[in-house]
Amino acid sequence: SSELTQDPAVSVALGQTVRITCQGDSLRKYYASWYQQKPGQAPMLVIYNKNSRPSGIPDRFSGSSSGNTASLTITGAQAEDEADYYCNSRDSSGNHLVFGGGTKLAVL
Amino acid sequence: QLQLQESGPGLVKPSETLSLTCTVSGGAISRNSYSWGWIRQPPGIGLEWIGSVYYGGSTNYNPSLKSRVTISVDTSKNQFSLKLSSVTAADTAVYYCARIDTSGYYWYFDLWGRGTLVTVSS
């Protein structure tokens, strides 16, 4: 399968911890990367290689993977974390890239 | 600091060919560790990978778009381009170009352009 599945929407109270998940057969073979997208902006890489963060990404963002599920965890969510989050990986063939449908995170 | 910038017409007529160019500045496009890709996002919808090209010219395309897509690279201009033929209203989207780190087993989009809206309408 070349599909990645995400919950459409998730909410978290300010300062609490939230986990955003991504499921797909290709995740048994390839780690997901994660992107944050705020309205009117381009996506921005927040996690790659399972749990690596680009320079400038706060350490409250972390990634993990088990079986066919990848997770993005935000520990101590801030108001500025409210955004859409997308997972991405190579597909099962290894030749193509596929995105999840995205999760809209609301910080309450 | 490497930057990517999309350019091209913002309005394309149905059945015609959409053409966009991504100009890479601040670094060479001819690097072994990267490929260069196009991603699109219809209004209010999620991201879709269109395809990618290496500086040597080899390409990978989304199977759902493969029959209509051509991606090419011009290393002399530090640019890569997208052509999408026989467009319909369903191809209306913000089109992003991005760099893809392919140096390891896991690939990811590490740099993005700001995106350009292309509307398909007569």
PDB file of N, CA and C in Angstrom, chain A residues 29-31 33 35 37 41-45 48-49 86 88-90 94-101, chain B residues 39 41 45-49 52 60-63 96 100 104-110 112-115:
ATOM      1  N   LYS A  29       8.949  -0.236   6.887  1.00  0.00           N
ATOM      2  CA  LYS A  29      10.241  -0.281   6.201  1.00  0.00           C
ATOM      3  C   LYS A  29      10.973   1.057   6.271  1.00  0.00           C
ATOM      4  N   TYR A  30      10.218   2.156   6.231  1.00  0.00           N
ATOM      5  CA  TYR A  30      10.809   3.493   6.179  1.00  0.00           C
ATOM      6  C   TYR A  30      10.273   4.365   7.314  1.00  0.00           C
ATOM      7  N   TYR A  31      11.173   5.133   7.939  1.00  0.00           N
ATOM      8  CA  TYR A  31      10.742   6.085   8.944  1.00  0.00           C
ATOM      9  C   TYR A  31      10.006   7.244   8.280  1.00  0.00           C
ATOM     10  N   SER A  33       8.899  11.289   8.040  1.00  0.00           N
ATOM     11  CA  SER A  33       9.290  12.649   8.389  1.00  0.00           C
ATOM     12  C   SER A  33       8.000  13.411   8.646  1.00  0.00           C
ATOM     13  N   TYR A  35       6.020  17.372   9.036  1.00  0.00           N
ATOM     14  CA  TYR A  35       6.019  18.757   8.581  1.00  0.00           C
ATOM     15  C   TYR A  35       4.909  19.534   9.281  1.00  0.00           C
ATOM     16  N   GLN A  37       2.621  22.965   9.040  1.00  0.00           N
ATOM     17  CA  GLN A  37       2.187  23.987   8.096  1.00  0.00           C
ATOM     18  C   GLN A  37       1.180  24.914   8.755  1.00  0.00           C
ATOM     19  N   GLN A  41       1.359  29.507   4.751  1.00  0.00           N
ATOM     20  CA  GLN A  41       2.808  29.266   4.720  1.00  0.00           C
ATOM     21  C   GLN A  41       3.127  27.922   4.083  1.00  0.00           C
ATOM     22  N   ALA A  42       4.379  27.799   3.647  1.00  0.00           N
ATOM     23  CA  ALA A  42       4.857  26.517   3.157  1.00  0.00           C
ATOM     24  C   ALA A  42       5.075  25.562   4.329  1.00  0.00           C
ATOM     25  N   PRO A  43       5.002  24.268   4.070  1.00  0.00           N
ATOM     26  CA  PRO A  43       5.329  23.305   5.136  1.00  0.00           C
ATOM     27  C   PRO A  43       6.768  23.486   5.591  1.00  0.00           C
ATOM     28  N   MET A  44       7.009  23.076   6.830  1.00  0.00           N
ATOM     29  CA  MET A  44       8.343  23.166   7.409  1.00  0.00           C
ATOM     30  C   MET A  44       8.669  21.833   8.069  1.00  0.00           C
ATOM     31  N   LEU A  45       9.850  21.302   7.792  1.00  0.00           N
ATOM     32  CA  LEU A  45      10.292  20.040   8.380  1.00  0.00           C
ATOM     33  C   LEU A  45      10.492  20.200   9.881  1.00  0.00           C
ATOM     34  N   TYR A  48      12.813  14.313  11.194  1.00  0.00           N
ATOM     35  CA  TYR A  48      13.236  13.422  10.116  1.00  0.00           C
ATOM     36  C   TYR A  48      14.057  12.278  10.713  1.00  0.00           C
ATOM     37  N   ASN A  49      14.273  11.251   9.907  1.00  0.00           N
ATOM     38  CA  ASN A  49      15.034  10.082  10.389  1.00  0.00           C
ATOM     39  C   ASN A  49      14.525   9.593  11.744  1.00  0.00           C
ATOM     40  N   TYR A  86       1.769  17.087   8.767  1.00  0.00           N
ATOM     41  CA  TYR A  86       1.744  16.039   7.743  1.00  0.00           C
ATOM     42  C   TYR A  86       2.908  15.078   7.951  1.00  0.00           C
ATOM     43  N   ASN A  88       5.185  11.921   6.086  1.00  0.00           N
ATOM     44  CA  ASN A  88       5.646  11.605   4.738  1.00  0.00           C
ATOM     45  C   ASN A  88       6.675  10.485   4.825  1.00  0.00           C
ATOM     46  N   SER A  89       6.683   9.612   3.853  1.00  0.00           N
ATOM     47  CA  SER A  89       7.748   8.616   3.772  1.00  0.00           C
ATOM     48  C   SER A  89       7.844   8.119   2.338  1.00  0.00           C
ATOM     49  N   ARG A  90       8.848   7.327   2.084  1.00  0.00           N
ATOM     50  CA  ARG A  90       8.914   6.599   0.828  1.00  0.00           C
ATOM     51  C   ARG A  90       7.786   5.572   0.841  1.00  0.00           C
ATOM     52  N   GLY A  94       9.708   2.028  -2.554  1.00  0.00           N
ATOM     53  CA  GLY A  94      10.931   2.788  -2.308  1.00  0.00           C
ATOM     54  C   GLY A  94      11.213   3.866  -3.331  1.00  0.00           C
ATOM     55  N   ASN A  95      10.464   3.877  -4.429  1.00  0.00           N
ATOM     56  CA  ASN A  95      10.759   4.814  -5.510  1.00  0.00           C
ATOM     57  C   ASN A  95       9.953   6.101  -5.449  1.00  0.00           C
ATOM     58  N   HIS A  96       8.894   6.100  -4.690  1.00  0.00           N
ATOM     59  CA  HIS A  96       7.996   7.240  -4.646  1.00  0.00           C
ATOM     60  C   HIS A  96       7.846   7.747  -3.225  1.00  0.00           C
ATOM     61  N   LEU A  97       7.320   8.969  -3.119  1.00  0.00           N
ATOM     62  CA  LEU A  97       7.067   9.582  -1.826  1.00  0.00           C
ATOM     63  C   LEU A  97       5.568   9.757  -1.644  1.00  0.00           C
ATOM     64  N   VAL A  98       5.126   9.642  -0.412  1.00  0.00           N
ATOM     65  CA  VAL A  98       3.701   9.753  -0.137  1.00  0.00           C
ATOM     66  C   VAL A  98       3.494  10.549   1.148  1.00  0.00           C
ATOM     67  N   PHE A  99       2.435  11.380   1.146  1.00  0.00           N
ATOM     68  CA  PHE A  99       2.074  12.167   2.327  1.00  0.00           C
ATOM     69  C   PHE A  99       0.823  11.579   2.974  1.00  0.00           C
ATOM     70  N   GLY A 100       0.736  11.740   4.276  1.00  0.00           N
ATOM     71  CA  GLY A 100      -0.519  11.504   4.961  1.00  0.00           C
ATOM     72  C   GLY A 100      -1.483  12.642   4.667  1.00  0.00           C
ATOM     73  N   GLY A 101      -2.740  12.445   5.038  1.00  0.00           N
ATOM     74  CA  GLY A 101      -3.762  13.434   4.744  1.00  0.00           C
ATOM     75  C   GLY A 101      -3.708  14.678   5.616  1.00  0.00           C
TER      76      GLY A 101
ATOM     77  N   ILE B  39       5.586  19.496  -5.251  1.00  0.00           N
ATOM     78  CA  ILE B  39       4.479  19.066  -4.395  1.00  0.00           C
ATOM     79  C   ILE B  39       3.349  20.067  -4.636  1.00  0.00           C
ATOM     80  N   GLN B  41      -0.826  21.415  -3.445  1.00  0.00           N
ATOM     81  CA  GLN B  41      -1.828  21.424  -2.378  1.00  0.00           C
ATOM     82  C   GLN B  41      -3.061  22.165  -2.876  1.00  0.00           C
ATOM     83  N   ILE B  45      -7.019  21.386   1.070  1.00  0.00           N
ATOM     84  CA  ILE B  45      -6.735  19.957   1.030  1.00  0.00           C
ATOM     85  C   ILE B  45      -5.263  19.731   1.367  1.00  0.00           C
ATOM     86  N   GLY B  46      -4.857  18.474   1.465  1.00  0.00           N
ATOM     87  CA  GLY B  46      -3.508  18.148   1.887  1.00  0.00           C
ATOM     88  C   GLY B  46      -2.494  18.167   0.770  1.00  0.00           C
ATOM     89  N   LEU B  47      -1.288  17.720   1.120  1.00  0.00           N
ATOM     90  CA  LEU B  47      -0.141  17.759   0.219  1.00  0.00           C
ATOM     91  C   LEU B  47      -0.097  16.511  -0.664  1.00  0.00           C
ATOM     92  N   GLU B  48       0.332  16.720  -1.901  1.00  0.00           N
ATOM     93  CA  GLU B  48       0.498  15.605  -2.848  1.00  0.00           C
ATOM     94  C   GLU B  48       1.847  15.741  -3.540  1.00  0.00           C
ATOM     95  N   TRP B  49       2.680  14.713  -3.425  1.00  0.00           N
ATOM     96  CA  TRP B  49       3.955  14.690  -4.144  1.00  0.00           C
ATOM     97  C   TRP B  49       3.671  14.438  -5.616  1.00  0.00           C
ATOM     98  N   SER B  52       9.954  13.991  -8.725  1.00  0.00           N
ATOM     99  CA  SER B  52      11.276  14.484  -8.348  1.00  0.00           C
ATOM    100  C   SER B  52      12.267  14.225  -9.469  1.00  0.00           C
ATOM    101  N   ASN B  60      11.474  10.490 -10.875  1.00  0.00           N
ATOM    102  CA  ASN B  60      10.450   9.641 -10.281  1.00  0.00           C
ATOM    103  C   ASN B  60       9.159  10.429 -10.274  1.00  0.00           C
ATOM    104  N   TYR B  61       8.053   9.793 -10.657  1.00  0.00           N
ATOM    105  CA  TYR B  61       6.776  10.488 -10.721  1.00  0.00           C
ATOM    106  C   TYR B  61       5.719   9.763  -9.892  1.00  0.00           C
ATOM    107  N   ASN B  62       4.777  10.543  -9.358  1.00  0.00           N
ATOM    108  CA  ASN B  62       3.604   9.967  -8.715  1.00  0.00           C
ATOM    109  C   ASN B  62       2.838   9.153  -9.768  1.00  0.00           C
ATOM    110  N   PRO B  63       2.593   7.883  -9.489  1.00  0.00           N
ATOM    111  CA  PRO B  63       1.904   7.050 -10.485  1.00  0.00           C
ATOM    112  C   PRO B  63       0.561   7.622 -10.938  1.00  0.00           C
ATOM    113  N   TYR B  96       4.431  23.772  -4.816  1.00  0.00           N
ATOM    114  CA  TYR B  96       5.677  24.015  -4.102  1.00  0.00           C
ATOM    115  C   TYR B  96       6.814  23.252  -4.784  1.00  0.00           C
ATOM    116  N   ILE B 100      14.936  17.517  -1.612  1.00  0.00           N
ATOM    117  CA  ILE B 100      14.728  16.244  -0.932  1.00  0.00           C
ATOM    118  C   ILE B 100      16.087  15.662  -0.581  1.00  0.00           C
ATOM    119  N   GLY B 104      20.481   9.295   2.642  1.00  0.00           N
ATOM    120  CA  GLY B 104      20.372   8.086   3.443  1.00  0.00           C
ATOM    121  C   GLY B 104      19.234   7.204   2.980  1.00  0.00           C
ATOM    122  N   TYR B 105      18.866   6.267   3.811  1.00  0.00           N
ATOM    123  CA  TYR B 105      17.795   5.327   3.484  1.00  0.00           C
ATOM    124  C   TYR B 105      16.421   5.994   3.577  1.00  0.00           C
ATOM    125  N   TYR B 106      16.323   7.010   4.432  1.00  0.00           N
ATOM    126  CA  TYR B 106      15.037   7.693   4.630  1.00  0.00           C
ATOM    127  C   TYR B 106      15.097   9.057   3.975  1.00  0.00           C
ATOM    128  N   TRP B 107      14.194   9.351   3.095  1.00  0.00           N
ATOM    129  CA  TRP B 107      14.183  10.613   2.370  1.00  0.00           C
ATOM    130  C   TRP B 107      13.252  11.605   3.035  1.00  0.00           C
ATOM    131  N   TYR B 108      13.563  12.896   2.909  1.00  0.00           N
ATOM    132  CA  TYR B 108      12.687  13.907   3.482  1.00  0.00           C
ATOM    133  C   TYR B 108      12.921  15.237   2.785  1.00  0.00           C
ATOM    134  N   PHE B 109      11.873  16.102   2.843  1.00  0.00           N
ATOM    135  CA  PHE B 109      11.908  17.422   2.220  1.00  0.00           C
ATOM    136  C   PHE B 109      12.493  18.404   3.221  1.00  0.00           C
ATOM    137  N   ASP B 110      13.739  18.824   3.034  1.00  0.00           N
ATOM    138  CA  ASP B 110      14.360  19.664   4.045  1.00  0.00           C
ATOM    139  C   ASP B 110      14.286  21.160   3.748  1.00  0.00           C
ATOM    140  N   TRP B 112      11.907  24.142   1.390  1.00  0.00           N
ATOM    141  CA  TRP B 112      10.735  24.380   0.550  1.00  0.00           C
ATOM    142  C   TRP B 112      10.752  25.788  -0.025  1.00  0.00           C
ATOM    143  N   GLY B 113      10.196  25.936  -1.211  1.00  0.00           N
ATOM    144  CA  GLY B 113       9.877  27.250  -1.722  1.00  0.00           C
ATOM    145  C   GLY B 113       8.617  27.770  -1.055  1.00  0.00           C
ATOM    146  N   ARG B 114       8.266  29.012  -1.341  1.00  0.00           N
ATOM    147  CA  ARG B 114       7.102  29.619  -0.689  1.00  0.00           C
ATOM    148  C   ARG B 114       5.791  29.194  -1.332  1.00  0.00           C
ATOM    149  N   GLY B 115       5.884  28.617  -2.531  1.00  0.00           N
ATOM    150  CA  GLY B 115       4.690  28.144  -3.216  1.00  0.00           C
ATOM    151  C   GLY B 115       4.105  29.197  -4.142  1.00  0.00           C
TER     152      GLY B 115
END
